[in-house]
PDB file of C-alpha atoms in Angstrom:
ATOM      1  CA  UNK Y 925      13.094  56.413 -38.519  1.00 60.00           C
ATOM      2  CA  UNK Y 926      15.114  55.226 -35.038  1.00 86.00           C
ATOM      3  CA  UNK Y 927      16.251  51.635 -34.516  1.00 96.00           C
ATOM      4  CA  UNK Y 928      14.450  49.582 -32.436  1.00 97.00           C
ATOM      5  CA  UNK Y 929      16.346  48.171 -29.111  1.00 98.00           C
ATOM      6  CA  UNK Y 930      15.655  44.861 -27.507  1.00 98.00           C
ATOM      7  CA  UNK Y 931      16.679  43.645 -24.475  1.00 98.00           C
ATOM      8  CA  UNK Y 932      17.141  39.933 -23.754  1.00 98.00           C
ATOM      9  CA  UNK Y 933      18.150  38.908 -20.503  1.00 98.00           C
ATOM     10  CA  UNK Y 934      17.720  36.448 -17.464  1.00 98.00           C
ATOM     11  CA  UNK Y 935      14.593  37.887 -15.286  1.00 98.00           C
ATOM     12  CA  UNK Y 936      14.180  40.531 -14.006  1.00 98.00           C
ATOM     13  CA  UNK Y 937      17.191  42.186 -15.864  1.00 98.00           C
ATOM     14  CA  UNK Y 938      15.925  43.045 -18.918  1.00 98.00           C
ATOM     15  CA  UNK Y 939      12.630  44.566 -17.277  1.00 98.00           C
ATOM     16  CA  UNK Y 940      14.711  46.641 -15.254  1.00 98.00           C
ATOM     17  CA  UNK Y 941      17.485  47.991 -17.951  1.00 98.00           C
ATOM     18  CA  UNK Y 942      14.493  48.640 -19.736  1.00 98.00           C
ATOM     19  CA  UNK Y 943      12.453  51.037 -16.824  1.00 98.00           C
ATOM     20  CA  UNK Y 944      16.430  52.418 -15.925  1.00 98.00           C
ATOM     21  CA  UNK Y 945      16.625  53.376 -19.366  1.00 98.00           C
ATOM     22  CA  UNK Y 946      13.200  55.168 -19.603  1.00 98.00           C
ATOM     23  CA  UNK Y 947      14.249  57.076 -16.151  1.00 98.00           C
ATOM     24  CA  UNK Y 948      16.443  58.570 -18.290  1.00 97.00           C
ATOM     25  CA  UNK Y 949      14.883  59.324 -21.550  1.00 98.00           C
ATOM     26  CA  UNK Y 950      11.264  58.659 -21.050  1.00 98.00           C
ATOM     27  CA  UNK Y 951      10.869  59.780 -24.951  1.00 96.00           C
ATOM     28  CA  UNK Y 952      12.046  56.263 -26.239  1.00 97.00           C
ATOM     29  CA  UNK Y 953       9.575  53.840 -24.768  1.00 96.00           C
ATOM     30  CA  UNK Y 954       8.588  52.701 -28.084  1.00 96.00           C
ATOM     31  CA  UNK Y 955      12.166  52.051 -29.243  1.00 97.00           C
ATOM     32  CA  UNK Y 956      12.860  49.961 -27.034  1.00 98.00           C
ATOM     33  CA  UNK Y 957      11.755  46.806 -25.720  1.00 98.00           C
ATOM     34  CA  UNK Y 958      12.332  43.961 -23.458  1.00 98.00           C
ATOM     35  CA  UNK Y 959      12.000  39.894 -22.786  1.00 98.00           C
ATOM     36  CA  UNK Y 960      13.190  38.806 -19.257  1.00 98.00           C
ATOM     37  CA  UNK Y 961      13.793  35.276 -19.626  1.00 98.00           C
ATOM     38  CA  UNK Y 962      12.091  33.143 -17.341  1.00 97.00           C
ATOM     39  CA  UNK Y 963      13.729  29.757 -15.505  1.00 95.00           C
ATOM     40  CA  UNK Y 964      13.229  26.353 -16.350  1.00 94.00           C
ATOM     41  CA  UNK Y 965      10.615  27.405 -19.774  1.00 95.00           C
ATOM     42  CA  UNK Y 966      11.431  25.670 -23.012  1.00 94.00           C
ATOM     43  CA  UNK Y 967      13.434  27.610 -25.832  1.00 89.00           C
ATOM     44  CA  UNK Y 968      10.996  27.056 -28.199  1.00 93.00           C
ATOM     45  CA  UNK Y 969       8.770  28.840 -25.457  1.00 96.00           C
ATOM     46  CA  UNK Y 970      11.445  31.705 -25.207  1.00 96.00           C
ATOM     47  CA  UNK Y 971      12.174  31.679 -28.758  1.00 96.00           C
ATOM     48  CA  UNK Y 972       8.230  32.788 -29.609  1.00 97.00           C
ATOM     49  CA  UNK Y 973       8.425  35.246 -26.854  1.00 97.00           C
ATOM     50  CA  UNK Y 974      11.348  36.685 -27.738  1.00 97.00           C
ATOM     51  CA  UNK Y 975      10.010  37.369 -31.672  1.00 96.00           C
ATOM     52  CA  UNK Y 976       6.597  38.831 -29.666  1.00 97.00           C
ATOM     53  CA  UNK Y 977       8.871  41.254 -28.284  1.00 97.00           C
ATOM     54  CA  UNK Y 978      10.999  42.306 -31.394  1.00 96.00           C
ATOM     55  CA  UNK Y 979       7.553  42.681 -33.137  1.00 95.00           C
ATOM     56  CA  UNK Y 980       6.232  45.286 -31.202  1.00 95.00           C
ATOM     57  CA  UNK Y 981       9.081  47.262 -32.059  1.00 96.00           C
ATOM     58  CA  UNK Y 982       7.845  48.033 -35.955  1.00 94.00           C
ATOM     59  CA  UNK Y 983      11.591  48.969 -36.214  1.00 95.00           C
ATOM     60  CA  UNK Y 984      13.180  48.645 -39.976  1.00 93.00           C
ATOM     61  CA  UNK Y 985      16.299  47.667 -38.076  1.00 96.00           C
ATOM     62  CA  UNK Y 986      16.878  46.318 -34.006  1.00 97.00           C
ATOM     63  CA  UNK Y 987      19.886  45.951 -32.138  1.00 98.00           C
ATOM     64  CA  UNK Y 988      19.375  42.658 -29.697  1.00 98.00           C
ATOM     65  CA  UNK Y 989      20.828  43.239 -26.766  1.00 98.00           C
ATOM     66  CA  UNK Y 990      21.356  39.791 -24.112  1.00 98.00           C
ATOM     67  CA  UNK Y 991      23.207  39.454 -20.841  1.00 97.00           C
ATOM     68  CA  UNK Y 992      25.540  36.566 -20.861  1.00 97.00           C
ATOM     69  CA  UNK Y 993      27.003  34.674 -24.231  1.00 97.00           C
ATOM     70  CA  UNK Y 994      26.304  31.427 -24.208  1.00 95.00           C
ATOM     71  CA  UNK Y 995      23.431  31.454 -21.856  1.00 96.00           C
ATOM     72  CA  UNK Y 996      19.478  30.863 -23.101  1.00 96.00           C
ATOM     73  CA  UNK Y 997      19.222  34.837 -23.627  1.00 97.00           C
ATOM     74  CA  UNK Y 998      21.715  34.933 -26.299  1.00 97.00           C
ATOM     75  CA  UNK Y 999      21.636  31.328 -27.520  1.00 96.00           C
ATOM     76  CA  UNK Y1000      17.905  32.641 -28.150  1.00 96.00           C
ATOM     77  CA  UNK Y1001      18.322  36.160 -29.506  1.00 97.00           C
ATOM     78  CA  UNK Y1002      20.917  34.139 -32.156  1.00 97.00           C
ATOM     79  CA  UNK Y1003      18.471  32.700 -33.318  1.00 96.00           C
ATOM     80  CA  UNK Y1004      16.230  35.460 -33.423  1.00 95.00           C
ATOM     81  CA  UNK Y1005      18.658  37.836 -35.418  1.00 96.00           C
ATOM     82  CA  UNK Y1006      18.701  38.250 -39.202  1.00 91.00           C
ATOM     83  CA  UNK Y1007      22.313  39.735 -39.425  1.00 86.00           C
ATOM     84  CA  UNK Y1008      20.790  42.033 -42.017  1.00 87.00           C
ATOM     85  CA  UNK Y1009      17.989  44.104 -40.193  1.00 95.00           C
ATOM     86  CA  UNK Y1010      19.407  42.921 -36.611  1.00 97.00           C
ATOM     87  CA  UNK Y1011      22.350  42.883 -35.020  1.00 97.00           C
ATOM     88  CA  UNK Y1012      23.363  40.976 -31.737  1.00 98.00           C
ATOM     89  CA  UNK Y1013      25.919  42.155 -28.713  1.00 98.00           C
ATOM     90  CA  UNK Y1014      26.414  39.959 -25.519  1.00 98.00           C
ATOM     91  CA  UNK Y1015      26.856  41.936 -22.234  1.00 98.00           C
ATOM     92  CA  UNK Y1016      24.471  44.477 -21.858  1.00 98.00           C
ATOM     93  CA  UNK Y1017      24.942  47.012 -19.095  1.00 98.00           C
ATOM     94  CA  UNK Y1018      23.422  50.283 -18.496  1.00 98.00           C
ATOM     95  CA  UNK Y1019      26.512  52.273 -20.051  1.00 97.00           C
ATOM     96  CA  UNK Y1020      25.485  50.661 -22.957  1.00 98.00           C
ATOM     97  CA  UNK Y1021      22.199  51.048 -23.263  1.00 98.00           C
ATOM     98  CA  UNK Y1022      22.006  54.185 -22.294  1.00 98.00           C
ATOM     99  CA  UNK Y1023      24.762  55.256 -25.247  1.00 97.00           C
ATOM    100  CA  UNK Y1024      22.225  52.861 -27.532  1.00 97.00           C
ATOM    101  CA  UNK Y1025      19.463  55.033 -26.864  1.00 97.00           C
ATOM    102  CA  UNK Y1026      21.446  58.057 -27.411  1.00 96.00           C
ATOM    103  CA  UNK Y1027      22.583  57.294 -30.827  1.00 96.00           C
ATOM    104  CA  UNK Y1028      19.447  55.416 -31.849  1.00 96.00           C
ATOM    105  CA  UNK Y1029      19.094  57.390 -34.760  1.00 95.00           C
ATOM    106  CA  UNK Y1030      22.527  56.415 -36.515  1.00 96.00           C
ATOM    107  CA  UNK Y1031      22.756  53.581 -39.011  1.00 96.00           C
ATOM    108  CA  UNK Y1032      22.304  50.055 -37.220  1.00 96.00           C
ATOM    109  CA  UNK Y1033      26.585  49.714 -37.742  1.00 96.00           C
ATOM    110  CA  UNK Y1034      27.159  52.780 -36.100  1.00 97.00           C
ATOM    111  CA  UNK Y1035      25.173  51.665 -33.616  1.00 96.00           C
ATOM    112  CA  UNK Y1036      26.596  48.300 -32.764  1.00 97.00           C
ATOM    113  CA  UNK Y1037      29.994  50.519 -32.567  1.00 97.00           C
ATOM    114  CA  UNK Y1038      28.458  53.151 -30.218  1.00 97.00           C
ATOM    115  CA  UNK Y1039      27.053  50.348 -27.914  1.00 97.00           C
ATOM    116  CA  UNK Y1040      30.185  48.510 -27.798  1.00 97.00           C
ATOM    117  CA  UNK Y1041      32.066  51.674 -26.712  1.00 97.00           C
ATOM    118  CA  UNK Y1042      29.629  52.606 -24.287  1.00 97.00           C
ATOM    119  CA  UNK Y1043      29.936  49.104 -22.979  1.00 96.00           C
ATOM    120  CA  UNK Y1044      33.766  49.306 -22.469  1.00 96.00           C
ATOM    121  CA  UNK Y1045      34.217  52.684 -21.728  1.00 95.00           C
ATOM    122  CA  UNK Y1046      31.729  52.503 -18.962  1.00 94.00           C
ATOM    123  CA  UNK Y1047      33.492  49.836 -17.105  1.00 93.00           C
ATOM    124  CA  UNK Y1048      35.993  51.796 -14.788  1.00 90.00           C
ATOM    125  CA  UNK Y1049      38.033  52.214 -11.590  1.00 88.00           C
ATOM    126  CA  UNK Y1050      36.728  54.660  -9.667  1.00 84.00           C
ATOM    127  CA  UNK Y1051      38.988  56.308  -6.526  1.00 79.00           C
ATOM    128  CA  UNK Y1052      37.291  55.062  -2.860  1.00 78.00           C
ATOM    129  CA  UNK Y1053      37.784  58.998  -1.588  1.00 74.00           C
ATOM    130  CA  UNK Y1054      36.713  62.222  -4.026  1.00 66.00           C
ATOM    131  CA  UNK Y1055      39.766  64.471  -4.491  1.00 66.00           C
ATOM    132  CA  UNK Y1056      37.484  67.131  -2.604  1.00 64.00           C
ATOM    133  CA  UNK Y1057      37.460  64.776   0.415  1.00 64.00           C
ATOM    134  CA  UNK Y1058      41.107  64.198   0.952  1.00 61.00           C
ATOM    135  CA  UNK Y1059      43.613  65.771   3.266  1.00 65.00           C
ATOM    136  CA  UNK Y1060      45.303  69.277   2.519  1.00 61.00           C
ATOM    137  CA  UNK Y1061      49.001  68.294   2.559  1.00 63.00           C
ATOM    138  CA  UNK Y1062      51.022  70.267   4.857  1.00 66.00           C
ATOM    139  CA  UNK Y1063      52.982  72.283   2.181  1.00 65.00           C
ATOM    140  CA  UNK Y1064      49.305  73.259   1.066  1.00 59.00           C
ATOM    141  CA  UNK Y1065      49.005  77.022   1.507  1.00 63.00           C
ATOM    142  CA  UNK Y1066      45.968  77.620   0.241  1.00 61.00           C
ATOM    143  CA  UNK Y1067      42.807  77.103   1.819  1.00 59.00           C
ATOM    144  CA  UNK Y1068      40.504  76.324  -0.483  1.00 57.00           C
ATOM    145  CA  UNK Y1069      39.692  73.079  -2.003  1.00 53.00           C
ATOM    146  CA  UNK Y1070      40.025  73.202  -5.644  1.00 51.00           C
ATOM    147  CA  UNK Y1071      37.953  70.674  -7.810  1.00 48.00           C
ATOM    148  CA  UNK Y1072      39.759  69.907 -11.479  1.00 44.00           C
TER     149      UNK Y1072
END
């Protein structure tokens, strides 16, 4: 059986990692679910939500996935998470998720360490100008554009 995925955030984030997600693998709508955190509602309020949420999951094991440590998402989802059957990472971005889903089917360990390195490795310079879209130099003789 997969993992189940939940996604804690400040509204609308977590409502829209959630659809970006499904864009891209529309097969793991029930593994995942989300609680957008609304302003100014109570934690208690939030807190009963939030365990609505991880219950429609029916997964043996969940990896809780919030926006911002030390913010109401995560100071919520800590609350929320066993430890044991649930594990918690702060700073959810699509890389992540996305990596999450992928490797849903691993042990819930393995899957902290997959998110994590999706996470990080996702997070990257990229160059302003393709190499495809830059100027031959003048010692250049060929006239093709070669992409590596």
């Amino acid at each position: 059986m997969n993992n189940g995925i939940l996604i804690i955030a400040h509204a609308p984030l977590a409502s829209a990692l959630r659809q970006c997600v499904l864009h891209v693998f529309p097969d793991a709508q029930a593994a995942v679910a989300m609680f957008d955190v609304q302003p100014n509602t109570p934690p208690e309020e939030t807190l009963a939500g939030a365990r609505q949420a991880l219950a429609l999951l029916h997964a043996p094991q969940t990896l809780v996935l919030t926006d911002v440590f030390g913010a109401t998402p995560c100071n919520v989802a800590q609350q929320l998470v066993d430890g044991v059957n649930s594990k918690l990472v702060a700073g959810v971005n699509l890389p992540m998720l996305l990596r999450t889903v992928t490797y849903r089917g691993e042990s819930l360990d393995a899957m902290l360490a997959r998110a994590l390195a999706g996470g990080t490795q996702g997070v990257m310079p990229v160059a302003t100008t393709a190499p495809q879209n830059q100027l031959r130099k003048k010692s250049d003789q060929s006239k093709h554009d070669h992409q590596q």
